[in-house]
Amino acid sequence: QVQFVESGGGLVQPGGSLRLSCAASGFTFSIYTMSWYRQGPGKERELVATISSGGNRRNYADSVKGRFTISRDNAKNTVYLQMNSLKPEDTAVYYCNARFQQSTSYDYWGQGTQVTVSS
């Protein structure tokens, strides 16, 4: 059974930092590409950052480049998102995603964690 435990969200002032964690179980974490998505109020879900299975390739949305860092610990089956210099427009529900594609695609989602940036 695939399960995710997301944590680290909350209320932070503009310019502050948060670190999101997503601990996964029920699948072979180390072979999956992991990503963070977010969905702000009244907006569509958007891709924030992606990290390859081995952790050597990372990609970011233009809106978060230089401020957010995605990382993973395959020994702990956990992916992280370090968010610095937060802005009100970063307010959203953040979701972790696991994806593996071969002849069949496997796509799993976390339950989401709320991040609110406000003074």
Tab-separated table of C-alpha atoms in Angstrom:
chain	number	residue	atom	x	y	z
A	1	GLN	CA	0.000	0.000	0.000
A	2	VAL	CA	1.465	3.320	-1.104
A	3	GLN	CA	1.576	5.925	1.642
A	4	PHE	CA	3.028	9.401	2.010
A	5	VAL	CA	3.513	11.445	5.150
A	6	GLU	CA	3.984	15.097	4.298
A	7	SER	CA	5.071	17.573	6.937
A	8	GLY	CA	6.681	20.964	7.420
A	9	GLY	CA	3.965	23.255	6.130
A	10	GLY	CA	2.570	26.177	8.070
A	11	LEU	CA	2.310	29.933	8.344
A	12	VAL	CA	5.437	31.993	7.690
A	13	GLN	CA	6.136	35.673	7.141
A	14	PRO	CA	7.391	36.950	3.777
A	15	GLY	CA	11.130	36.394	3.519
A	16	GLY	CA	10.993	33.402	5.828
A	17	SER	CA	11.857	29.762	5.259
A	18	LEU	CA	10.193	26.387	5.526
A	19	ARG	CA	11.347	22.833	4.850
A	20	LEU	CA	8.801	20.350	3.559
A	21	SER	CA	9.315	16.611	3.962
A	22	CYS	CA	7.544	13.717	2.273
A	23	ALA	CA	8.220	10.256	3.655
A	24	ALA	CA	7.087	7.476	1.322
A	25	SER	CA	6.387	3.781	1.717
A	26	GLY	CA	4.816	0.942	-0.234
A	27	PHE	CA	6.909	1.219	-3.393
A	28	THR	CA	10.565	1.165	-4.453
A	29	PHE	CA	11.314	4.793	-3.704
A	30	SER	CA	14.858	4.780	-5.077
A	31	ILE	CA	13.790	4.161	-8.679
A	32	TYR	CA	11.103	6.850	-8.788
A	33	THR	CA	11.445	10.414	-9.979
A	34	MET	CA	10.140	12.635	-7.195
A	35	SER	CA	8.533	16.026	-7.590
A	36	TRP	CA	6.809	18.737	-5.628
A	37	TYR	CA	3.706	20.392	-7.081
A	38	ARG	CA	1.588	23.151	-5.653
A	39	GLN	CA	-1.906	24.516	-6.087
A	40	GLY	CA	-2.652	28.048	-5.002
A	41	PRO	CA	-6.114	29.493	-4.333
A	42	GLY	CA	-8.068	29.598	-7.583
A	43	LYS	CA	-5.111	28.270	-9.556
A	44	GLU	CA	-4.255	25.066	-11.363
A	45	ARG	CA	-1.750	22.643	-9.925
A	46	GLU	CA	1.761	23.474	-11.099
A	47	LEU	CA	5.106	21.709	-11.042
A	48	VAL	CA	7.560	23.288	-8.594
A	49	ALA	CA	10.615	21.027	-8.650
A	50	THR	CA	11.741	17.579	-9.782
A	51	ILE	CA	14.636	15.340	-8.757
A	52	SER	CA	15.801	12.225	-10.569
A	53	SER	CA	15.855	8.815	-8.899
A	54	GLY	CA	19.565	9.058	-8.083
A	55	GLY	CA	19.379	12.705	-7.093
A	56	ASN	CA	21.842	13.951	-9.710
A	57	ARG	CA	19.354	15.884	-11.849
A	58	ARG	CA	17.070	18.632	-10.579
A	59	ASN	CA	14.711	20.997	-12.336
A	60	TYR	CA	12.785	23.969	-11.009
A	61	ALA	CA	9.973	26.229	-12.087
A	62	ASP	CA	11.253	29.662	-13.042
A	63	SER	CA	9.228	31.201	-10.225
A	64	VAL	CA	11.225	29.342	-7.529
A	65	LYS	CA	14.718	29.094	-9.041
A	66	GLY	CA	17.363	30.322	-6.623
A	67	ARG	CA	14.950	30.181	-3.673
A	68	PHE	CA	13.840	26.528	-3.433
A	69	THR	CA	15.975	23.385	-3.285
A	70	ILE	CA	14.712	19.844	-3.785
A	71	SER	CA	16.656	16.924	-2.321
A	72	ARG	CA	16.111	13.287	-1.439
A	73	ASP	CA	17.429	10.635	0.916
A	74	ASN	CA	16.865	7.226	-0.635
A	75	ALA	CA	17.950	5.492	2.571
A	76	LYS	CA	15.045	7.206	4.355
A	77	ASN	CA	12.574	7.097	1.428
A	78	THR	CA	12.105	10.823	1.856
A	79	VAL	CA	12.074	13.844	-0.444
A	80	TYR	CA	12.510	17.397	0.812
A	81	LEU	CA	11.787	20.904	-0.384
A	82	GLN	CA	13.755	23.683	1.249
A	83	MET	CA	11.970	26.972	0.625
A	84	ASN	CA	13.757	30.240	1.319
A	85	SER	CA	12.854	33.884	0.706
A	86	LEU	CA	9.195	32.970	0.669
A	87	LYS	CA	6.707	35.295	-0.989
A	88	PRO	CA	2.929	35.638	-0.571
A	89	GLU	CA	2.511	34.144	-4.047
A	90	ASP	CA	4.099	30.925	-2.781
A	91	THR	CA	0.958	30.350	-0.713
A	92	ALA	CA	-0.470	27.017	-1.825
A	93	VAL	CA	-1.076	23.412	-0.933
A	94	TYR	CA	2.134	21.538	-1.726
A	95	TYR	CA	1.977	17.941	-2.934
A	96	CYS	CA	4.731	15.381	-3.357
A	97	ASN	CA	4.570	13.124	-6.388
A	98	ALA	CA	6.316	9.877	-7.303
A	99	ARG	CA	6.552	8.820	-10.941
A	100	PHE	CA	8.057	5.804	-12.688
A	101	GLN	CA	7.699	5.168	-16.388
A	102	GLN	CA	8.613	2.077	-18.364
A	103	SER	CA	6.130	-0.001	-20.314
A	104	THR	CA	3.627	1.035	-17.640
A	105	SER	CA	3.443	4.345	-15.821
A	106	TYR	CA	3.149	4.569	-12.052
A	107	ASP	CA	2.077	7.877	-10.544
A	108	TYR	CA	1.457	8.440	-6.823
A	109	TRP	CA	0.431	11.583	-4.911
A	110	GLY	CA	0.752	12.748	-1.346
A	111	GLN	CA	-2.173	14.279	0.540
A	112	GLY	CA	-0.751	17.806	0.472
A	113	THR	CA	0.484	20.243	3.089
A	114	GLN	CA	-0.596	23.866	3.378
A	115	VAL	CA	1.975	26.653	3.108
A	116	THR	CA	0.769	30.170	3.860
A	117	VAL	CA	3.051	33.178	3.442
A	118	SER	CA	1.559	36.229	5.105
A	119	SER	CA	2.445	39.031	7.459
